[in-house]
Short mmCIF file of C-alpha atoms in Angstrom, two decimals:
data_model
loop_
_atom_site.label_atom_id
_atom_site.label_comp_id
_atom_site.label_asym_id
_atom_site.label_seq_id
_atom_site.Cartn_x
_atom_site.Cartn_y
_atom_site.Cartn_z
CA MET A 1 30.02 -16.95 42.79
CA THR A 2 30.89 -19.04 39.41
CA ALA A 3 29.20 -16.56 36.91
CA PRO A 4 27.33 -17.18 33.89
CA LYS A 5 29.17 -16.73 30.73
CA SER A 6 28.96 -16.46 27.15
CA LEU A 7 31.65 -17.49 24.84
CA SER A 8 33.26 -18.14 21.69
CA ARG A 9 36.15 -20.09 20.40
CA SER A 10 38.23 -19.42 17.23
CA PRO A 11 38.93 -22.10 14.74
CA TRP A 12 42.10 -23.91 15.63
CA SER A 13 45.20 -24.16 13.97
CA THR A 14 47.27 -27.53 13.87
CA VAL A 15 50.80 -27.40 13.25
CA ARG A 16 53.65 -30.74 13.08
CA ALA A 17 56.09 -29.27 15.93
CA ASP A 18 59.11 -31.04 17.07
CA THR A 19 61.89 -28.55 17.61
CA ILE A 20 63.13 -27.50 20.91
CA VAL A 21 65.39 -24.37 21.03
CA THR A 22 67.12 -23.33 24.21
CA SER A 23 69.10 -20.36 25.55
CA LEU A 24 70.35 -19.18 28.78
CA LEU A 25 69.60 -15.32 29.15
CA THR A 26 71.65 -13.35 31.87
CA ILE A 27 70.56 -10.17 33.37
CA GLN A 28 72.38 -7.72 35.75
CA THR A 29 69.77 -6.03 37.87
CA SER A 30 70.50 -3.05 39.53
CA GLY A 31 68.62 -3.87 42.94
CA ARG A 32 64.97 -3.94 43.97
CA GLY A 33 62.34 -3.54 41.04
CA PHE A 34 61.04 -4.64 37.92
CA VAL A 35 63.43 -5.44 34.64
CA ASP A 36 61.20 -5.53 31.43
CA LEU A 37 62.43 -8.77 29.42
CA SER A 38 59.62 -8.48 26.43
CA ALA A 39 62.02 -7.13 24.19
CA ASP A 40 64.71 -9.88 24.76
CA ILE A 41 61.75 -12.65 24.59
CA ALA A 42 60.81 -11.28 21.34
CA LYS A 43 64.16 -11.46 20.02
CA PHE A 44 64.87 -14.66 20.99
CA ILE A 45 61.76 -15.86 19.24
CA ARG A 46 62.65 -14.26 16.01
CA ASP A 47 66.50 -15.31 16.25
CA ALA A 48 65.31 -19.15 16.89
CA GLY A 49 62.76 -18.80 13.70
CA ALA A 50 60.02 -19.90 16.30
CA LYS A 51 56.64 -20.24 14.23
CA GLU A 52 53.98 -21.73 16.58
CA GLY A 53 54.39 -23.03 19.91
CA ALA A 54 55.12 -22.04 23.03
CA VAL A 55 58.29 -20.46 25.13
CA THR A 56 59.03 -21.11 28.48
CA LEU A 57 60.95 -18.81 30.94
CA PHE A 58 62.74 -20.25 33.89
CA ILE A 59 64.39 -18.26 36.72
CA ARG A 60 67.49 -20.01 38.24
CA HIS A 61 66.77 -18.22 41.72
CA THR A 62 64.69 -18.15 44.76
CA SER A 63 64.89 -14.49 45.60
CA ALA A 64 63.98 -13.09 42.26
CA SER A 65 60.91 -14.08 40.13
CA LEU A 66 58.90 -13.68 36.85
CA THR A 67 55.71 -11.81 36.25
CA ILE A 68 53.56 -10.77 33.48
CA GLN A 69 51.89 -7.34 34.30
CA GLU A 70 50.79 -3.98 32.72
CA ASN A 71 53.41 -2.41 30.24
CA ALA A 72 51.66 1.00 30.27
CA ASP A 73 51.76 2.87 33.84
CA PRO A 74 54.83 2.70 35.66
CA THR A 75 52.92 3.35 38.75
CA VAL A 76 51.41 0.02 38.31
CA LEU A 77 55.06 -1.44 39.10
CA GLN A 78 55.41 0.81 41.71
CA ASP A 79 52.57 -0.03 43.40
CA LEU A 80 53.02 -3.92 42.84
CA ILE A 81 56.34 -3.36 44.78
CA THR A 82 54.56 -1.54 47.68
CA ALA A 83 52.19 -4.49 47.60
CA LEU A 84 55.00 -7.18 47.79
CA ASP A 85 56.59 -5.31 50.51
CA ARG A 86 53.18 -5.49 52.69
CA LEU A 87 52.76 -9.14 52.03
CA ALA A 88 56.30 -9.79 53.05
CA PRO A 89 57.63 -7.11 55.12
CA GLU A 90 61.21 -6.90 56.53
CA ASN A 91 61.86 -7.08 60.39
CA ALA A 92 58.88 -9.21 60.87
CA GLY A 93 60.32 -11.94 63.04
CA TRP A 94 61.81 -14.05 60.46
CA ARG A 95 64.26 -16.71 61.42
CA HIS A 96 66.47 -16.63 58.27
CA ASP A 97 68.34 -13.19 57.92
CA THR A 98 71.92 -14.53 57.11
CA GLU A 99 71.92 -11.89 54.28
CA GLY A 100 70.15 -9.03 55.71
CA PRO A 101 66.55 -8.08 56.31
CA ASP A 102 65.76 -8.29 52.78
CA ASP A 103 66.68 -11.90 52.50
CA MET A 104 63.66 -13.53 53.49
CA PRO A 105 61.33 -11.18 52.38
CA ALA A 106 62.67 -11.82 48.83
CA HIS A 107 62.12 -15.75 49.23
CA ILE A 108 58.34 -14.95 50.52
CA LYS A 109 58.04 -12.78 47.24
CA THR A 110 59.34 -15.22 44.96
CA MET A 111 57.09 -17.82 46.23
CA LEU A 112 53.94 -15.53 45.76
CA THR A 113 55.06 -14.82 42.19
CA ALA A 114 56.36 -17.04 39.35
CA THR A 115 59.48 -19.27 39.05
CA SER A 116 58.48 -20.13 35.65
CA LEU A 117 56.14 -18.68 32.81
CA HIS A 118 54.78 -20.35 29.71
CA ILE A 119 53.83 -18.06 26.94
CA PRO A 120 52.10 -19.06 23.38
CA VAL A 121 53.86 -18.20 20.44
CA LEU A 122 51.41 -17.47 17.24
CA LYS A 123 52.29 -17.00 13.83
CA ALA A 124 56.08 -16.39 14.84
CA GLU A 125 54.95 -13.71 17.74
CA LEU A 126 54.57 -13.98 21.34
CA ALA A 127 50.56 -14.31 22.10
CA LEU A 128 50.82 -11.42 24.73
CA GLY A 129 47.89 -9.09 25.22
CA THR A 130 48.16 -5.43 24.46
CA TRP A 131 48.93 -4.51 27.78
CA GLN A 132 51.20 -7.25 28.95
CA ALA A 133 54.74 -7.40 29.43
CA ILE A 134 57.11 -9.98 30.76
CA TYR A 135 59.17 -9.01 33.81
CA LEU A 136 61.87 -10.10 35.97
CA ILE A 137 61.43 -9.07 39.59
CA GLU A 138 64.49 -8.54 41.65
CA HIS A 139 63.44 -8.86 45.30
CA ARG A 140 66.90 -8.20 46.96
CA ALA A 141 67.99 -4.65 47.67
CA ARG A 142 71.22 -4.64 46.06
CA PRO A 143 72.08 -5.61 42.16
CA HIS A 144 72.42 -9.20 41.35
CA ARG A 145 73.48 -11.32 38.30
CA ARG A 146 70.40 -13.39 37.36
CA GLU A 147 69.94 -16.34 34.88
CA ILE A 148 67.08 -17.43 33.09
CA VAL A 149 66.47 -20.37 30.83
CA LEU A 150 64.62 -19.58 27.62
CA GLN A 151 63.37 -22.71 25.99
CA PHE A 152 60.90 -22.39 22.74
CA ALA A 153 59.09 -25.73 21.85
CA GLY A 154 57.14 -25.96 18.58
CA ALA A 155 57.38 -25.54 14.88
CA ALA A 156 60.36 -23.32 13.63
CA GLY A 157 62.59 -23.04 10.74
CA MET B 1 60.93 1.37 38.29
CA THR B 2 61.76 -0.61 35.19
CA ALA B 3 65.66 -0.88 35.83
CA PRO B 4 68.45 -0.37 33.24
CA LYS B 5 69.75 -3.73 32.45
CA SER B 6 72.91 -5.08 30.94
CA LEU B 7 72.55 -8.79 29.42
CA SER B 8 73.75 -11.46 27.63
CA ARG B 9 72.30 -14.61 25.98
CA SER B 10 74.19 -17.86 25.30
CA PRO B 11 74.30 -19.61 21.71
CA TRP B 12 71.16 -21.54 21.48
CA SER B 13 70.95 -25.49 21.23
CA THR B 14 68.38 -26.93 18.93
CA VAL B 15 67.09 -30.54 19.05
CA ARG B 16 64.33 -32.66 17.29
CA ALA B 17 62.24 -33.60 20.11
CA ASP B 18 58.85 -35.79 19.50
CA THR B 19 58.81 -37.82 22.83
CA ILE B 20 56.26 -37.31 25.97
CA VAL B 21 57.11 -39.77 28.87
CA THR B 22 54.52 -39.46 31.64
CA SER B 23 54.30 -40.85 35.14
CA LEU B 24 52.19 -40.58 38.50
CA LEU B 25 54.13 -40.04 41.57
CA THR B 26 52.24 -40.69 44.97
CA ILE B 27 53.39 -38.91 48.13
CA GLN B 28 52.61 -39.60 51.59
CA THR B 29 52.72 -36.39 53.58
CA SER B 30 52.97 -36.16 57.14
CA GLY B 31 51.03 -33.10 57.69
CA ARG B 32 51.95 -29.47 57.08
CA GLY B 33 54.97 -28.64 56.01
CA PHE B 34 57.67 -29.13 52.96
CA VAL B 35 58.53 -32.35 50.97
CA ASP B 36 61.47 -32.17 48.84
CA LEU B 37 60.99 -33.72 45.59
CA SER B 38 64.16 -32.96 43.54
CA ALA B 39 65.67 -36.24 43.85
CA ASP B 40 62.36 -37.88 42.48
CA ILE B 41 62.21 -35.63 39.66
CA ALA B 42 65.79 -36.09 39.07
CA LYS B 43 65.30 -39.95 38.94
CA PHE B 44 62.61 -39.51 36.75
CA ILE B 45 64.43 -37.70 34.25
CA ARG B 46 67.15 -40.09 34.26
CA ASP B 47 64.74 -43.12 33.94
CA ALA B 48 63.10 -41.66 31.29
CA GLY B 49 66.38 -41.06 29.36
CA ALA B 50 65.25 -37.36 28.98
CA LYS B 51 67.96 -35.43 27.12
CA GLU B 52 66.57 -32.03 26.35
CA GLY B 53 63.29 -30.49 26.78
CA ALA B 54 60.99 -29.60 29.79
CA VAL B 55 59.60 -31.36 32.78
CA THR B 56 55.97 -30.71 34.23
CA LEU B 57 54.81 -31.20 37.53
CA PHE B 58 50.91 -31.17 38.12
CA ILE B 59 49.78 -31.74 41.47
CA ARG B 60 45.90 -33.08 41.65
CA HIS B 61 44.99 -31.45 44.60
CA THR B 62 43.55 -28.06 45.92
CA SER B 63 44.94 -27.98 49.44
CA ALA B 64 48.51 -28.69 48.91
CA SER B 65 50.81 -27.04 46.14
CA LEU B 66 54.20 -26.87 44.53
CA THR B 67 57.00 -24.33 44.58
CA ILE B 68 60.66 -24.15 44.08
CA GLN B 69 62.73 -22.78 46.92
CA GLU B 70 66.06 -22.71 48.75
CA ASN B 71 67.50 -26.00 49.54
CA ALA B 72 70.34 -24.90 52.09
CA ASP B 73 68.90 -23.38 55.41
CA PRO B 74 66.12 -25.01 56.75
CA THR B 75 64.93 -21.65 58.62
CA VAL B 76 63.96 -20.59 54.96
CA LEU B 77 61.08 -23.09 55.10
CA GLN B 78 59.98 -22.53 58.68
CA ASP B 79 59.79 -18.78 57.61
CA LEU B 80 57.67 -19.65 54.47
CA ILE B 81 55.27 -21.69 56.66
CA THR B 82 54.97 -18.62 58.76
CA ALA B 83 54.57 -16.16 56.06
CA LEU B 84 51.61 -18.45 54.62
CA ASP B 85 50.16 -18.75 57.95
CA ARG B 86 49.96 -14.89 58.24
CA LEU B 87 48.67 -14.42 54.47
CA ALA B 88 45.95 -17.09 55.20
CA PRO B 89 45.24 -17.38 58.95
CA GLU B 90 42.75 -20.00 60.44
CA ASN B 91 39.92 -18.68 62.33
CA ALA B 92 39.30 -15.37 60.26
CA GLY B 93 35.85 -15.69 59.33
CA TRP B 94 36.11 -18.19 56.70
CA ARG B 95 32.51 -19.45 55.49
CA HIS B 96 34.39 -23.27 54.32
CA ASP B 97 35.30 -25.02 57.31
CA THR B 98 33.59 -28.25 56.77
CA GLU B 99 37.08 -30.11 57.51
CA GLY B 100 38.31 -27.92 60.29
CA PRO B 101 40.29 -24.57 60.73
CA ASP B 102 42.81 -25.70 58.52
CA ASP B 103 40.63 -26.44 55.32
CA MET B 104 39.95 -22.86 54.06
CA PRO B 105 43.42 -21.48 54.75
CA ALA B 106 44.81 -24.35 52.69
CA HIS B 107 42.92 -23.70 49.58
CA ILE B 108 44.17 -19.91 49.90
CA LYS B 109 47.97 -21.33 50.33
CA THR B 110 47.23 -23.29 47.29
CA MET B 111 45.93 -20.30 45.34
CA LEU B 112 48.90 -18.27 46.21
CA THR B 113 51.56 -20.75 45.21
CA ALA B 114 51.49 -23.18 42.22
CA THR B 115 49.71 -26.21 41.15
CA SER B 116 51.97 -26.70 38.08
CA LEU B 117 55.61 -26.18 37.73
CA HIS B 118 57.57 -26.08 34.30
CA ILE B 119 61.42 -26.63 34.56
CA PRO B 120 63.76 -27.31 31.53
CA VAL B 121 66.08 -30.17 31.02
CA LEU B 122 69.14 -29.41 29.48
CA LYS B 123 72.09 -32.13 28.91
CA ALA B 124 70.00 -34.81 30.71
CA GLU B 125 69.79 -32.80 33.96
CA LEU B 126 67.08 -30.35 35.41
CA ALA B 127 68.34 -26.71 34.92
CA LEU B 128 67.49 -25.93 38.46
CA GLY B 129 69.90 -23.07 40.13
CA THR B 130 72.44 -23.87 42.74
CA TRP B 131 70.18 -23.18 45.53
CA GLN B 132 66.92 -24.47 44.02
CA ALA B 133 64.81 -27.38 45.12
CA ILE B 134 61.54 -28.60 44.22
CA TYR B 135 58.84 -28.96 47.16
CA LEU B 136 55.54 -30.14 47.66
CA ILE B 137 53.89 -28.01 50.35
CA GLU B 138 51.34 -29.80 52.49
CA HIS B 139 48.76 -27.19 53.52
CA ARG B 140 46.53 -29.54 55.81
CA ALA B 141 47.52 -30.09 59.64
CA ARG B 142 47.15 -34.01 59.07
CA PRO B 143 49.28 -36.26 57.02
CA HIS B 144 47.69 -36.58 53.30
CA ARG B 145 48.26 -39.08 50.17
CA ARG B 146 48.93 -36.69 47.57
CA GLU B 147 49.41 -37.44 43.62
CA ILE B 148 51.61 -35.40 41.20
CA VAL B 149 51.35 -36.11 37.36
CA LEU B 150 55.01 -35.92 35.92
CA GLN B 151 55.52 -35.42 32.24
CA PHE B 152 58.54 -34.93 30.26
CA ALA B 153 58.55 -33.54 26.75
CA GLY B 154 61.30 -33.45 24.37
CA ALA B 155 64.26 -35.56 23.13
CA ALA B 156 64.81 -38.58 24.84
CA GLY B 157 66.23 -42.19 24.25
CA MET C 1 60.50 -28.86 58.15
CA THR C 2 61.21 -31.28 55.27
CA ALA C 3 59.06 -34.09 56.41
CA PRO C 4 60.04 -37.85 55.53
CA LYS C 5 57.96 -39.27 52.95
CA SER C 6 56.95 -42.57 51.16
CA LEU C 7 56.07 -42.84 47.81
CA SER C 8 55.44 -44.58 44.68
CA ARG C 9 55.93 -43.89 41.04
CA SER C 10 53.86 -45.61 38.46
CA PRO C 11 54.95 -47.29 35.42
CA TRP C 12 55.41 -44.69 32.62
CA SER C 13 54.04 -44.41 29.33
CA THR C 14 56.08 -42.89 26.37
CA VAL C 15 54.19 -41.33 23.00
CA ARG C 16 55.62 -40.03 19.93
CA ALA C 17 54.14 -36.79 20.07
CA ASP C 18 54.80 -33.68 17.78
CA THR C 19 51.13 -31.73 17.35
CA ILE C 20 50.23 -28.54 18.52
CA VAL C 21 46.76 -27.23 18.29
CA THR C 22 46.01 -23.78 19.11
CA SER C 23 42.94 -21.65 19.62
CA LEU C 24 41.49 -18.67 21.44
CA LEU C 25 38.73 -18.97 23.86
CA THR C 26 36.53 -15.71 24.51
CA ILE C 27 34.85 -15.22 27.58
CA GLN C 28 32.34 -12.55 28.93
CA THR C 29 32.47 -11.77 32.47
CA SER C 30 29.85 -10.53 34.37
CA GLY C 31 32.21 -8.69 36.96
CA ARG C 32 34.32 -9.82 39.90
CA GLY C 33 34.16 -13.79 40.58
CA PHE C 34 35.02 -17.06 39.19
CA VAL C 35 34.04 -18.45 35.90
CA ASP C 36 34.44 -22.52 35.72
CA LEU C 37 36.29 -23.08 32.40
CA SER C 38 36.68 -26.94 33.06
CA ALA C 39 34.13 -28.12 30.59
CA ASP C 40 35.42 -25.64 27.82
CA ILE C 41 38.76 -27.15 28.18
CA ALA C 42 37.45 -30.57 28.09
CA LYS C 43 35.61 -29.79 24.92
CA PHE C 44 38.73 -28.33 23.51
CA ILE C 45 40.58 -31.26 24.27
CA ARG C 46 38.19 -33.63 22.52
CA ASP C 47 37.51 -31.50 19.64
CA ALA C 48 41.38 -31.34 18.99
CA GLY C 49 41.64 -35.13 19.24
CA ALA C 50 44.26 -34.67 21.94
CA LYS C 51 45.48 -38.07 23.19
CA GLU C 52 48.65 -37.61 25.49
CA GLY C 53 50.54 -34.37 26.25
CA ALA C 54 49.44 -31.09 27.96
CA VAL C 55 47.10 -28.36 27.58
CA THR C 56 48.49 -24.63 28.23
CA LEU C 57 46.02 -21.64 29.07
CA PHE C 58 47.42 -18.28 28.82
CA ILE C 59 45.29 -15.41 29.78
CA ARG C 60 46.00 -12.35 27.77
CA HIS C 61 45.22 -9.65 30.69
CA THR C 62 46.56 -8.40 33.70
CA SER C 63 43.47 -7.59 35.77
CA ALA C 64 42.07 -11.26 35.52
CA SER C 65 44.06 -14.35 35.92
CA LEU C 66 43.57 -18.24 36.26
CA THR C 67 43.61 -20.77 39.21
CA ILE C 68 42.70 -24.13 39.81
CA GLN C 69 40.53 -24.58 42.88
CA GLU C 70 37.84 -26.70 44.31
CA ASN C 71 34.90 -27.51 42.35
CA ALA C 72 32.32 -28.81 45.14
CA ASP C 73 31.42 -26.07 47.81
CA PRO C 74 30.57 -22.73 46.44
CA THR C 75 31.88 -21.13 49.78
CA VAL C 76 35.38 -21.98 48.90
CA LEU C 77 35.19 -19.55 46.05
CA GLN C 78 33.32 -16.91 47.95
CA ASP C 79 36.07 -17.17 50.52
CA LEU C 80 38.69 -17.27 48.06
CA ILE C 81 37.50 -13.82 46.82
CA THR C 82 37.44 -12.72 50.42
CA ALA C 83 41.25 -13.52 51.01
CA LEU C 84 42.19 -11.65 47.76
CA ASP C 85 40.20 -8.61 48.91
CA ARG C 86 42.24 -8.77 52.26
CA LEU C 87 45.47 -9.28 50.59
CA ALA C 88 45.12 -6.33 47.88
CA PRO C 89 42.19 -4.04 49.34
CA GLU C 90 40.85 -1.25 47.78
CA ASN C 91 41.57 2.42 48.89
CA ALA C 92 45.02 1.35 50.58
CA GLY C 93 47.16 4.18 49.28
CA TRP C 94 47.89 3.08 45.65
CA ARG C 95 49.25 5.45 43.04
CA HIS C 96 47.58 3.61 40.11
CA ASP C 97 43.65 4.37 40.34
CA THR C 98 43.21 5.59 36.70
CA GLU C 99 40.37 3.07 36.14
CA GLY C 100 38.82 3.12 39.84
CA PRO C 101 39.47 1.79 43.20
CA ASP C 102 39.31 -1.93 41.71
CA ASP C 103 42.01 -1.14 39.19
CA MET C 104 45.30 -1.66 41.19
CA PRO C 105 43.95 -4.47 43.49
CA ALA C 106 43.05 -6.19 40.28
CA HIS C 107 46.91 -6.06 39.18
CA ILE C 108 47.98 -7.27 42.53
CA LYS C 109 45.68 -10.16 42.47
CA THR C 110 46.50 -11.22 39.04
CA MET C 111 50.28 -11.26 40.34
CA LEU C 112 49.50 -13.34 43.07
CA THR C 113 47.74 -15.94 41.11
CA ALA C 114 48.41 -17.58 37.55
CA THR C 115 48.59 -15.75 33.94
CA SER C 116 49.35 -19.44 32.67
CA LEU C 117 48.15 -22.87 33.69
CA HIS C 118 49.82 -26.06 32.46
CA ILE C 119 47.79 -29.19 32.90
CA PRO C 120 48.60 -32.84 31.58
CA VAL C 121 46.17 -35.05 29.38
CA LEU C 122 46.27 -38.48 29.59
CA LYS C 123 44.35 -40.94 27.56
CA ALA C 124 42.41 -38.03 25.97
CA GLU C 125 41.29 -36.58 29.23
CA LEU C 126 42.54 -33.76 31.47
CA ALA C 127 44.56 -35.16 34.50
CA LEU C 128 42.50 -33.05 36.93
CA GLY C 129 42.11 -34.51 40.35
CA THR C 130 38.50 -35.15 41.70
CA TRP C 131 38.06 -32.00 43.05
CA GLN C 132 39.85 -29.75 40.77
CA ALA C 133 38.26 -27.21 38.43
CA ILE C 134 39.92 -24.81 36.20
CA TYR C 135 38.68 -20.91 36.87
CA LEU C 136 38.99 -17.70 35.30
CA ILE C 137 39.10 -14.83 38.05
CA GLU C 138 37.68 -11.79 37.03
CA HIS C 139 39.01 -9.36 39.18
CA ARG C 140 37.53 -5.91 37.95
CA ALA C 141 33.97 -5.10 39.68
CA ARG C 142 32.36 -4.56 36.03
CA PRO C 143 32.03 -7.22 33.21
CA HIS C 144 35.04 -7.59 30.84
CA ARG C 145 35.50 -9.49 27.59
CA ARG C 146 38.60 -11.80 28.37
CA GLU C 147 40.84 -13.92 25.94
CA ILE C 148 42.50 -17.07 26.81
CA VAL C 149 44.99 -18.84 24.26
CA LEU C 150 44.44 -22.50 24.46
CA GLN C 151 47.07 -24.68 23.22
CA PHE C 152 47.38 -28.39 23.42
CA ALA C 153 51.00 -29.78 22.57
CA GLY C 154 51.52 -33.76 22.22
CA ALA C 155 49.89 -36.91 20.24
CA ALA C 156 46.69 -36.32 18.69
CA GLY C 157 44.76 -37.51 16.00
#
């Protein structure tokens, strides 16, 4: 099952890095769905003068989460919502339903995706692949105000 | 599907940060279920004199994992266990069952949750949201001894 | 549900750490399955002179992902593939199928596993548990060329 592989590794770069830049991003979602944060994170990197290191995103909620997914075809995002709904359906006998039928599924979807992301920064740019975007996923049906801690650690200036 | 959004970003703070503090946390679980580690991680941050940066948790096992989830209503944790059991049921034709029917489901549940967490530290405190707690999830039916590497990187003193 | 626990925490080590070493690992996969990267990451750590800190892996794709899983019994990896296929089946009414029936399931499987991993390095070695290996999971049926950013941050020399 572990496939054979051929691989290469680039020459490495080394920098002195001792700067941490932290900020809090606040997002108003409009209910269930994806919010593309890529431009906001790129702007943070630029404003912070980040050169080489990594940026961490940490979402301060348990009914919304983070993921890195395709940025091209919007049907991918629609299908991801469908997939999450199938994995964590409403009205499936959950005990916790104090805030409605979308409450417990939102917690489950958060557990199955990411609360924190860690993305390298190289040559002052996010090291995302061509087809990657950074998304907040709002799992609650109604709009919510969401907070994400942004933190760059590395070489800046 | 990508919802429109309004957002704000706070002024950022910048610190000189060149300290790494590492420790190993050992937990004795009592079988399947959640163990709240929040107070232990907060104590590590305090003892290390951590001021600004991030703490990493890394669990050194493949049948127990980490997650950040709601800290208020215990039925959330019960429902999360139910959800994981439905996603990775016992007796579902798994080939790997050398340690019993809970063995392979434990690996699947670990894959679907987190092996490492990365949580920002701001003003000497974990940047958790109001409703967030840090949990170890024991996926095996019987008690196990579990090791978690704790590592703070940033400004301390 | 939150189980009582007994625990210990080791004395901590503190180092001055201000080095970031970054490299790009390119993998040729041979289609669906796991590729064990553990030896490659260990070599990167060694070549970089890494002593204490953490290594980040970031995969620059949305149809292949990363996980830390058992390194011993190959049936575990077979069952994990089966589990992912059950959670994200082909021909399940997905809208996005431009690249074939394995296209959308690959995105879902990526969302359910990890795009980035963060592994502590202690005493110049990866702090993996005895049974842990670092895997790339190729979710597409056919072979693909995959890029992973490797980044060590900490004390080196």
